[in-house]
Amino acid sequence: MIKFLPEENYFFSSLINDENYFSGFSAKILGDGRKIETLIRFFSQENINFLKIIIPEQIHSANVALVPQQKDDYQIEKIEEVDGLITNKARVLLIVRTADCLPIIYVEKEKGVVAISHNGWRGTIKKISKNIVEKMISLGADKKKIKVAIGPGIGSCCYKIDEDRYFQFKTEFDGYSEKIFVYRGSWYLNLALLNYLLLLDWGIKKENIDFFPFCTFCDKKRFFSFRRDKGKKEYGEMFSFIIKY
Ligand SMILES: [Zn+2]
């Protein structure tokens, strides 16, 4: 179940968080996740004892980086040309920043493998989550024990797509057409549902996937939205995170 802590202003999955794992999806009030000071302020307030913060460049790829635990002078490291991060090391904070695209958090607790990804429409077509699941398995994770939380993204109420993109998705994911598209004068796509169905396809158990009920575009109070606010002064991005202790 996705839960919200009103005093702390982040959402988290009860499938994932426990005494050994801390993860979440920030609400807008915590500030623009693109700014390093937003991240530092939040993790200091939460008393998170981390060695490093790792941030992927996010280029709408399906590239995933395996993050080692390094003790060097840099507290924050940006990894170029990737949209997903994975580690089995403790106290490494993995981050993605989104506003409409989906953030997805993964954990396999027995082997202690955690991961995060940025799934926009391009990353979804390129199947970034599949790359994450495969890399987790290569680190010893058992697919049947992987738990996943799909974070806040733009809903099918607001995610209007043009014909080109519709046909692109229809060609790639034809078996899901009846579930992922809505026609209301134009085509609308349910990106979160598609990602959920793909995770099931790749062997993640239904009861191990938490699904987010809100739309970033509709819920202006709690979320930034690229489509709603791009170019406006109030535009920002939420941050999503996972760390194991
Ligand atoms: Zn909406």
PDB file of C-alpha atoms and ligand atoms in Angstrom:
ATOM      1  CA  MET A   1       0.000   0.000   0.000  1.00  0.00           C
ATOM      2  CA  ILE A   2       1.176   3.520  -0.796  1.00  0.00           C
ATOM      3  CA  LYS A   3       1.127   5.667   2.345  1.00  0.00           C
ATOM      4  CA  PHE A   4       1.571   9.371   2.917  1.00  0.00           C
ATOM      5  CA  LEU A   5       3.213  10.993   5.900  1.00  0.00           C
ATOM      6  CA  PRO A   6       1.597  14.442   6.136  1.00  0.00           C
ATOM      7  CA  GLU A   7       4.144  15.963   8.517  1.00  0.00           C
ATOM      8  CA  GLU A   8       7.050  14.768   6.437  1.00  0.00           C
ATOM      9  CA  ASN A   9       5.430  15.192   3.047  1.00  0.00           C
ATOM     10  CA  TYR A  10       6.516  12.080   1.271  1.00  0.00           C
ATOM     11  CA  PHE A  11       4.766   8.955   0.021  1.00  0.00           C
ATOM     12  CA  PHE A  12       6.168   5.471   0.514  1.00  0.00           C
ATOM     13  CA  SER A  13       5.303   1.853  -0.126  1.00  0.00           C
ATOM     14  CA  SER A  14       4.588  -0.335   2.884  1.00  0.00           C
ATOM     15  CA  LEU A  15       5.959  -3.246   0.819  1.00  0.00           C
ATOM     16  CA  ILE A  16       9.384  -1.651   0.870  1.00  0.00           C
ATOM     17  CA  ASN A  17      10.026   0.490   3.952  1.00  0.00           C
ATOM     18  CA  ASP A  18      11.114  -1.190   7.182  1.00  0.00           C
ATOM     19  CA  GLU A  19      14.010  -0.894   9.631  1.00  0.00           C
ATOM     20  CA  ASN A  20      16.500  -1.768   6.878  1.00  0.00           C
ATOM     21  CA  TYR A  21      15.102   0.116   3.880  1.00  0.00           C
ATOM     22  CA  PHE A  22      14.013   3.725   3.505  1.00  0.00           C
ATOM     23  CA  SER A  23      12.377   4.864   0.285  1.00  0.00           C
ATOM     24  CA  GLY A  24       9.833   7.390  -0.875  1.00  0.00           C
ATOM     25  CA  PHE A  25       8.375   9.809  -3.371  1.00  0.00           C
ATOM     26  CA  SER A  26       8.487  13.485  -2.403  1.00  0.00           C
ATOM     27  CA  ALA A  27       5.493  15.814  -2.478  1.00  0.00           C
ATOM     28  CA  LYS A  28       5.807  19.226  -4.113  1.00  0.00           C
ATOM     29  CA  ILE A  29       6.021  21.094  -0.809  1.00  0.00           C
ATOM     30  CA  LEU A  30       9.472  19.589  -0.161  1.00  0.00           C
ATOM     31  CA  GLY A  31      10.801  21.646  -3.045  1.00  0.00           C
ATOM     32  CA  ASP A  32      12.395  21.196  -6.433  1.00  0.00           C
ATOM     33  CA  GLY A  33      14.274  17.895  -6.482  1.00  0.00           C
ATOM     34  CA  ARG A  34      16.565  19.160  -9.234  1.00  0.00           C
ATOM     35  CA  LYS A  35      18.238  21.328  -6.600  1.00  0.00           C
ATOM     36  CA  ILE A  36      20.879  19.595  -4.509  1.00  0.00           C
ATOM     37  CA  GLU A  37      19.988  21.694  -1.452  1.00  0.00           C
ATOM     38  CA  THR A  38      16.429  20.272  -1.562  1.00  0.00           C
ATOM     39  CA  LEU A  39      17.838  16.754  -1.285  1.00  0.00           C
ATOM     40  CA  ILE A  40      20.393  17.594   1.405  1.00  0.00           C
ATOM     41  CA  ARG A  41      17.777  19.415   3.504  1.00  0.00           C
ATOM     42  CA  PHE A  42      15.330  16.508   3.349  1.00  0.00           C
ATOM     43  CA  PHE A  43      17.827  13.758   4.121  1.00  0.00           C
ATOM     44  CA  SER A  44      19.325  15.778   6.973  1.00  0.00           C
ATOM     45  CA  GLN A  45      15.878  16.370   8.471  1.00  0.00           C
ATOM     46  CA  GLU A  46      15.121  12.667   8.221  1.00  0.00           C
ATOM     47  CA  ASN A  47      18.473  11.848   9.844  1.00  0.00           C
ATOM     48  CA  ILE A  48      19.516   9.620   6.974  1.00  0.00           C
ATOM     49  CA  ASN A  49      23.041   8.452   7.462  1.00  0.00           C
ATOM     50  CA  PHE A  50      24.256   8.130   3.881  1.00  0.00           C
ATOM     51  CA  LEU A  51      27.707   7.852   2.376  1.00  0.00           C
ATOM     52  CA  LYS A  52      26.714   9.160  -1.005  1.00  0.00           C
ATOM     53  CA  ILE A  53      23.839  10.478  -3.055  1.00  0.00           C
ATOM     54  CA  ILE A  54      23.798   9.082  -6.587  1.00  0.00           C
ATOM     55  CA  ILE A  55      21.862  10.878  -9.322  1.00  0.00           C
ATOM     56  CA  PRO A  56      21.416   9.584 -12.877  1.00  0.00           C
ATOM     57  CA  GLU A  57      21.647  12.076 -15.743  1.00  0.00           C
ATOM     58  CA  GLN A  58      18.224  10.905 -17.105  1.00  0.00           C
ATOM     59  CA  ILE A  59      18.374  10.980 -20.880  1.00  0.00           C
ATOM     60  CA  HIS A  60      15.215   8.883 -21.524  1.00  0.00           C
ATOM     61  CA  SER A  61      17.301   5.763 -22.113  1.00  0.00           C
ATOM     62  CA  ALA A  62      17.023   2.195 -20.805  1.00  0.00           C
ATOM     63  CA  ASN A  63      20.582   2.339 -19.446  1.00  0.00           C
ATOM     64  CA  VAL A  64      21.123   1.165 -15.889  1.00  0.00           C
ATOM     65  CA  ALA A  65      24.266   1.703 -13.803  1.00  0.00           C
ATOM     66  CA  LEU A  66      25.505  -0.607 -11.083  1.00  0.00           C
ATOM     67  CA  VAL A  67      26.583   1.689  -8.268  1.00  0.00           C
ATOM     68  CA  PRO A  68      29.563   0.694  -6.145  1.00  0.00           C
ATOM     69  CA  GLN A  69      30.059   1.922  -2.615  1.00  0.00           C
ATOM     70  CA  GLN A  70      32.942   4.332  -2.733  1.00  0.00           C
ATOM     71  CA  LYS A  71      34.370   6.335   0.053  1.00  0.00           C
ATOM     72  CA  ASP A  72      35.768   9.408  -1.565  1.00  0.00           C
ATOM     73  CA  ASP A  73      35.488  13.123  -1.071  1.00  0.00           C
ATOM     74  CA  TYR A  74      32.384  13.566  -3.125  1.00  0.00           C
ATOM     75  CA  GLN A  75      29.113  13.385  -1.289  1.00  0.00           C
ATOM     76  CA  ILE A  76      27.078  13.606  -4.460  1.00  0.00           C
ATOM     77  CA  GLU A  77      27.760  11.861  -7.727  1.00  0.00           C
ATOM     78  CA  LYS A  78      26.009  12.208 -11.042  1.00  0.00           C
ATOM     79  CA  ILE A  79      26.174   9.251 -13.410  1.00  0.00           C
ATOM     80  CA  GLU A  80      25.969  10.200 -17.056  1.00  0.00           C
ATOM     81  CA  GLU A  81      23.793   8.616 -19.727  1.00  0.00           C
ATOM     82  CA  VAL A  82      21.706   6.425 -17.453  1.00  0.00           C
ATOM     83  CA  ASP A  83      18.085   6.426 -16.232  1.00  0.00           C
ATOM     84  CA  GLY A  84      18.329   3.631 -13.713  1.00  0.00           C
ATOM     85  CA  LEU A  85      20.523   2.830 -10.716  1.00  0.00           C
ATOM     86  CA  ILE A  86      21.063  -0.399  -8.862  1.00  0.00           C
ATOM     87  CA  THR A  87      23.188  -1.369  -5.869  1.00  0.00           C
ATOM     88  CA  ASN A  88      23.636  -4.037  -3.224  1.00  0.00           C
ATOM     89  CA  LYS A  89      25.736  -1.725  -1.051  1.00  0.00           C
ATOM     90  CA  ALA A  90      24.528  -0.097   2.135  1.00  0.00           C
ATOM     91  CA  ARG A  91      24.050   3.627   2.766  1.00  0.00           C
ATOM     92  CA  VAL A  92      24.094   4.609  -0.897  1.00  0.00           C
ATOM     93  CA  LEU A  93      21.122   6.855  -1.682  1.00  0.00           C
ATOM     94  CA  LEU A  94      19.722   6.303  -5.156  1.00  0.00           C
ATOM     95  CA  ILE A  95      17.664   9.159  -6.613  1.00  0.00           C
ATOM     96  CA  VAL A  96      15.551   9.974  -9.665  1.00  0.00           C
ATOM     97  CA  ARG A  97      13.746  13.236 -10.406  1.00  0.00           C
ATOM     98  CA  THR A  98      10.403  13.315 -12.225  1.00  0.00           C
ATOM     99  CA  ALA A  99       7.344  15.423 -13.001  1.00  0.00           C
ATOM    100  CA  ASP A 100       4.801  13.315 -14.992  1.00  0.00           C
ATOM    101  CA  CYS A 101       7.256  10.523 -15.907  1.00  0.00           C
ATOM    102  CA  LEU A 102       7.089   7.554 -13.543  1.00  0.00           C
ATOM    103  CA  PRO A 103       9.629   6.933 -10.815  1.00  0.00           C
ATOM    104  CA  ILE A 104       9.871   3.223  -9.953  1.00  0.00           C
ATOM    105  CA  ILE A 105      11.566   1.762  -6.867  1.00  0.00           C
ATOM    106  CA  TYR A 106      12.635  -1.900  -6.530  1.00  0.00           C
ATOM    107  CA  VAL A 107      13.976  -4.048  -3.699  1.00  0.00           C
ATOM    108  CA  GLU A 108      14.855  -7.689  -3.067  1.00  0.00           C
ATOM    109  CA  LYS A 109      15.362  -7.879   0.656  1.00  0.00           C
ATOM    110  CA  GLU A 110      16.922 -11.316   1.027  1.00  0.00           C
ATOM    111  CA  LYS A 111      19.830 -10.472  -1.256  1.00  0.00           C
ATOM    112  CA  GLY A 112      19.777  -6.809  -0.270  1.00  0.00           C
ATOM    113  CA  VAL A 113      19.517  -5.406  -3.791  1.00  0.00           C
ATOM    114  CA  VAL A 114      17.848  -2.033  -4.378  1.00  0.00           C
ATOM    115  CA  ALA A 115      17.150  -0.083  -7.566  1.00  0.00           C
ATOM    116  CA  ILE A 116      15.359   2.928  -8.970  1.00  0.00           C
ATOM    117  CA  SER A 117      14.383   4.040 -12.469  1.00  0.00           C
ATOM    118  CA  HIS A 118      12.965   6.940 -14.438  1.00  0.00           C
ATOM    119  CA  ASN A 119      10.272   5.607 -16.772  1.00  0.00           C
ATOM    120  CA  GLY A 120       8.967   8.139 -19.222  1.00  0.00           C
ATOM    121  CA  TRP A 121       7.320   7.029 -22.444  1.00  0.00           C
ATOM    122  CA  ARG A 122      10.694   6.468 -24.100  1.00  0.00           C
ATOM    123  CA  GLY A 123      12.127   4.472 -21.193  1.00  0.00           C
ATOM    124  CA  THR A 124       8.935   2.403 -21.119  1.00  0.00           C
ATOM    125  CA  ILE A 125       9.189   1.582 -24.834  1.00  0.00           C
ATOM    126  CA  LYS A 126      12.865   0.736 -24.378  1.00  0.00           C
ATOM    127  CA  LYS A 127      11.925  -1.463 -21.383  1.00  0.00           C
ATOM    128  CA  ILE A 128      14.164   0.009 -18.717  1.00  0.00           C
ATOM    129  CA  SER A 129      12.357  -1.919 -15.949  1.00  0.00           C
ATOM    130  CA  LYS A 130      13.264  -5.175 -17.659  1.00  0.00           C
ATOM    131  CA  ASN A 131      16.920  -4.151 -17.589  1.00  0.00           C
ATOM    132  CA  ILE A 132      16.613  -3.376 -13.883  1.00  0.00           C
ATOM    133  CA  VAL A 133      14.964  -6.713 -13.071  1.00  0.00           C
ATOM    134  CA  GLU A 134      17.605  -8.609 -15.083  1.00  0.00           C
ATOM    135  CA  LYS A 135      20.458  -6.765 -13.364  1.00  0.00           C
ATOM    136  CA  MET A 136      18.919  -7.453  -9.947  1.00  0.00           C
ATOM    137  CA  ILE A 137      18.765 -11.158 -10.835  1.00  0.00           C
ATOM    138  CA  SER A 138      22.415 -11.050 -11.925  1.00  0.00           C
ATOM    139  CA  LEU A 139      23.211  -9.817  -8.409  1.00  0.00           C
ATOM    140  CA  GLY A 140      21.458 -12.871  -6.985  1.00  0.00           C
ATOM    141  CA  ALA A 141      17.955 -11.485  -6.514  1.00  0.00           C
ATOM    142  CA  ASP A 142      15.007 -13.877  -6.748  1.00  0.00           C
ATOM    143  CA  LYS A 143      12.424 -12.493  -9.168  1.00  0.00           C
ATOM    144  CA  LYS A 144       9.587 -13.827  -7.031  1.00  0.00           C
ATOM    145  CA  LYS A 145      10.818 -11.750  -4.100  1.00  0.00           C
ATOM    146  CA  ILE A 146      11.363  -8.459  -5.876  1.00  0.00           C
ATOM    147  CA  LYS A 147       9.047  -5.753  -4.543  1.00  0.00           C
ATOM    148  CA  VAL A 148       8.211  -2.739  -6.655  1.00  0.00           C
ATOM    149  CA  ALA A 149       6.579   0.633  -6.031  1.00  0.00           C
ATOM    150  CA  ILE A 150       5.370   2.602  -9.048  1.00  0.00           C
ATOM    151  CA  GLY A 151       5.375   6.264  -8.049  1.00  0.00           C
ATOM    152  CA  PRO A 152       3.360   9.329  -9.039  1.00  0.00           C
ATOM    153  CA  GLY A 153       3.043  10.064 -12.763  1.00  0.00           C
ATOM    154  CA  ILE A 154       0.615  11.597 -15.210  1.00  0.00           C
ATOM    155  CA  GLY A 155      -2.650   9.622 -15.359  1.00  0.00           C
ATOM    156  CA  SER A 156      -4.711   8.522 -18.342  1.00  0.00           C
ATOM    157  CA  CYS A 157      -7.073  11.380 -17.403  1.00  0.00           C
ATOM    158  CA  CYS A 158      -4.432  13.857 -18.653  1.00  0.00           C
ATOM    159  CA  TYR A 159      -1.816  12.057 -20.727  1.00  0.00           C
ATOM    160  CA  LYS A 160      -2.972  12.908 -24.239  1.00  0.00           C
ATOM    161  CA  ILE A 161      -0.816  11.458 -27.018  1.00  0.00           C
ATOM    162  CA  ASP A 162      -0.670  12.174 -30.728  1.00  0.00           C
ATOM    163  CA  GLU A 163      -1.324   9.558 -33.424  1.00  0.00           C
ATOM    164  CA  ASP A 164       2.358   8.840 -33.995  1.00  0.00           C
ATOM    165  CA  ARG A 165       2.933   7.970 -30.383  1.00  0.00           C
ATOM    166  CA  TYR A 166      -0.313   6.008 -30.236  1.00  0.00           C
ATOM    167  CA  PHE A 167       0.788   3.811 -33.129  1.00  0.00           C
ATOM    168  CA  GLN A 168       4.264   3.480 -31.684  1.00  0.00           C
ATOM    169  CA  PHE A 169       2.813   2.113 -28.427  1.00  0.00           C
ATOM    170  CA  LYS A 170       0.185   0.043 -30.209  1.00  0.00           C
ATOM    171  CA  THR A 171       2.860  -1.637 -32.319  1.00  0.00           C
ATOM    172  CA  GLU A 172       5.139  -2.327 -29.387  1.00  0.00           C
ATOM    173  CA  PHE A 173       2.475  -3.370 -26.863  1.00  0.00           C
ATOM    174  CA  ASP A 174      -0.410  -4.590 -28.989  1.00  0.00           C
ATOM    175  CA  GLY A 175      -1.552  -7.174 -26.474  1.00  0.00           C
ATOM    176  CA  TYR A 176      -2.304  -4.419 -23.999  1.00  0.00           C
ATOM    177  CA  SER A 177      -4.177  -2.042 -26.320  1.00  0.00           C
ATOM    178  CA  GLU A 178      -7.547  -2.548 -24.688  1.00  0.00           C
ATOM    179  CA  LYS A 179      -6.188  -1.737 -21.284  1.00  0.00           C
ATOM    180  CA  ILE A 180      -3.719   1.090 -21.788  1.00  0.00           C
ATOM    181  CA  PHE A 181      -5.511   3.462 -24.182  1.00  0.00           C
ATOM    182  CA  VAL A 182      -8.572   5.606 -23.663  1.00  0.00           C
ATOM    183  CA  TYR A 183     -10.174   7.493 -26.556  1.00  0.00           C
ATOM    184  CA  ARG A 184     -11.862  10.804 -25.759  1.00  0.00           C
ATOM    185  CA  GLY A 185     -11.656  12.730 -29.043  1.00  0.00           C
ATOM    186  CA  SER A 186      -7.905  12.026 -28.841  1.00  0.00           C
ATOM    187  CA  TRP A 187      -5.894   9.124 -27.531  1.00  0.00           C
ATOM    188  CA  TYR A 188      -4.856   9.022 -23.893  1.00  0.00           C
ATOM    189  CA  LEU A 189      -2.282   6.613 -22.471  1.00  0.00           C
ATOM    190  CA  ASN A 190      -2.168   4.947 -19.058  1.00  0.00           C
ATOM    191  CA  LEU A 191       1.606   4.785 -18.655  1.00  0.00           C
ATOM    192  CA  ALA A 192       1.521   3.529 -15.059  1.00  0.00           C
ATOM    193  CA  LEU A 193      -0.805   0.653 -15.916  1.00  0.00           C
ATOM    194  CA  LEU A 194       1.409  -0.314 -18.862  1.00  0.00           C
ATOM    195  CA  ASN A 195       4.473  -0.389 -16.620  1.00  0.00           C
ATOM    196  CA  TYR A 196       2.548  -2.466 -14.088  1.00  0.00           C
ATOM    197  CA  LEU A 197       1.464  -4.987 -16.753  1.00  0.00           C
ATOM    198  CA  LEU A 198       5.006  -5.215 -18.097  1.00  0.00           C
ATOM    199  CA  LEU A 199       6.386  -5.928 -14.626  1.00  0.00           C
ATOM    200  CA  LEU A 200       3.853  -8.767 -14.270  1.00  0.00           C
ATOM    201  CA  ASP A 201       4.968 -10.074 -17.674  1.00  0.00           C
ATOM    202  CA  TRP A 202       8.566 -10.132 -16.568  1.00  0.00           C
ATOM    203  CA  GLY A 203       7.724 -12.264 -13.552  1.00  0.00           C
ATOM    204  CA  ILE A 204       7.130  -9.812 -10.718  1.00  0.00           C
ATOM    205  CA  LYS A 205       4.315 -11.069  -8.503  1.00  0.00           C
ATOM    206  CA  LYS A 206       1.113  -9.079  -8.422  1.00  0.00           C
ATOM    207  CA  GLU A 207       1.080  -8.835  -4.633  1.00  0.00           C
ATOM    208  CA  ASN A 208       4.614  -7.422  -4.755  1.00  0.00           C
ATOM    209  CA  ILE A 209       3.714  -4.333  -6.797  1.00  0.00           C
ATOM    210  CA  ASP A 210       2.414  -1.124  -5.247  1.00  0.00           C
ATOM    211  CA  PHE A 211       0.591   1.190  -7.559  1.00  0.00           C
ATOM    212  CA  PHE A 212       0.133   4.935  -7.184  1.00  0.00           C
ATOM    213  CA  PRO A 213      -3.422   6.284  -7.241  1.00  0.00           C
ATOM    214  CA  PHE A 214      -2.862   9.973  -8.086  1.00  0.00           C
ATOM    215  CA  CYS A 215      -2.212  11.963 -11.266  1.00  0.00           C
ATOM    216  CA  THR A 216       0.578  14.558 -11.174  1.00  0.00           C
ATOM    217  CA  PHE A 217      -1.226  16.819 -13.643  1.00  0.00           C
ATOM    218  CA  CYS A 218      -4.559  16.799 -11.749  1.00  0.00           C
ATOM    219  CA  ASP A 219      -3.148  17.168  -8.251  1.00  0.00           C
ATOM    220  CA  LYS A 220      -1.527  20.562  -8.418  1.00  0.00           C
ATOM    221  CA  LYS A 221      -1.289  20.872  -4.676  1.00  0.00           C
ATOM    222  CA  ARG A 222       0.919  17.853  -4.182  1.00  0.00           C
ATOM    223  CA  PHE A 223       2.816  17.368  -7.460  1.00  0.00           C
ATOM    224  CA  PHE A 224       4.877  19.162 -10.043  1.00  0.00           C
ATOM    225  CA  SER A 225       3.810  18.429 -13.611  1.00  0.00           C
ATOM    226  CA  PHE A 226       5.914  18.910 -16.728  1.00  0.00           C
ATOM    227  CA  ARG A 227       2.915  19.178 -19.022  1.00  0.00           C
ATOM    228  CA  ARG A 228       1.059  21.575 -16.738  1.00  0.00           C
ATOM    229  CA  ASP A 229       3.881  23.831 -15.583  1.00  0.00           C
ATOM    230  CA  LYS A 230       6.759  23.614 -18.074  1.00  0.00           C
ATOM    231  CA  GLY A 231       8.146  27.066 -18.750  1.00  0.00           C
ATOM    232  CA  LYS A 232       6.361  28.532 -15.737  1.00  0.00           C
ATOM    233  CA  LYS A 233       8.121  29.857 -12.680  1.00  0.00           C
ATOM    234  CA  GLU A 234       6.573  27.204 -10.424  1.00  0.00           C
ATOM    235  CA  TYR A 235       7.943  24.297 -12.462  1.00  0.00           C
ATOM    236  CA  GLY A 236      10.018  21.798 -10.537  1.00  0.00           C
ATOM    237  CA  GLU A 237      10.483  18.060 -10.155  1.00  0.00           C
ATOM    238  CA  MET A 238       9.757  15.632  -7.337  1.00  0.00           C
ATOM    239  CA  PHE A 239      12.551  13.389  -6.064  1.00  0.00           C
ATOM    240  CA  SER A 240      12.249   9.678  -5.383  1.00  0.00           C
ATOM    241  CA  PHE A 241      14.766   7.715  -3.383  1.00  0.00           C
ATOM    242  CA  ILE A 242      15.810   4.424  -1.833  1.00  0.00           C
ATOM    243  CA  ILE A 243      18.595   3.510   0.569  1.00  0.00           C
ATOM    244  CA  LYS A 244      19.411   0.363   2.472  1.00  0.00           C
ATOM    245  CA  TYR A 245      21.187   0.447   5.801  1.00  0.00           C
TER     246      TYR A 245
HETATM  247 ZN    ZN B   1      -5.013  13.772 -14.466  1.00  0.00          ZN
END
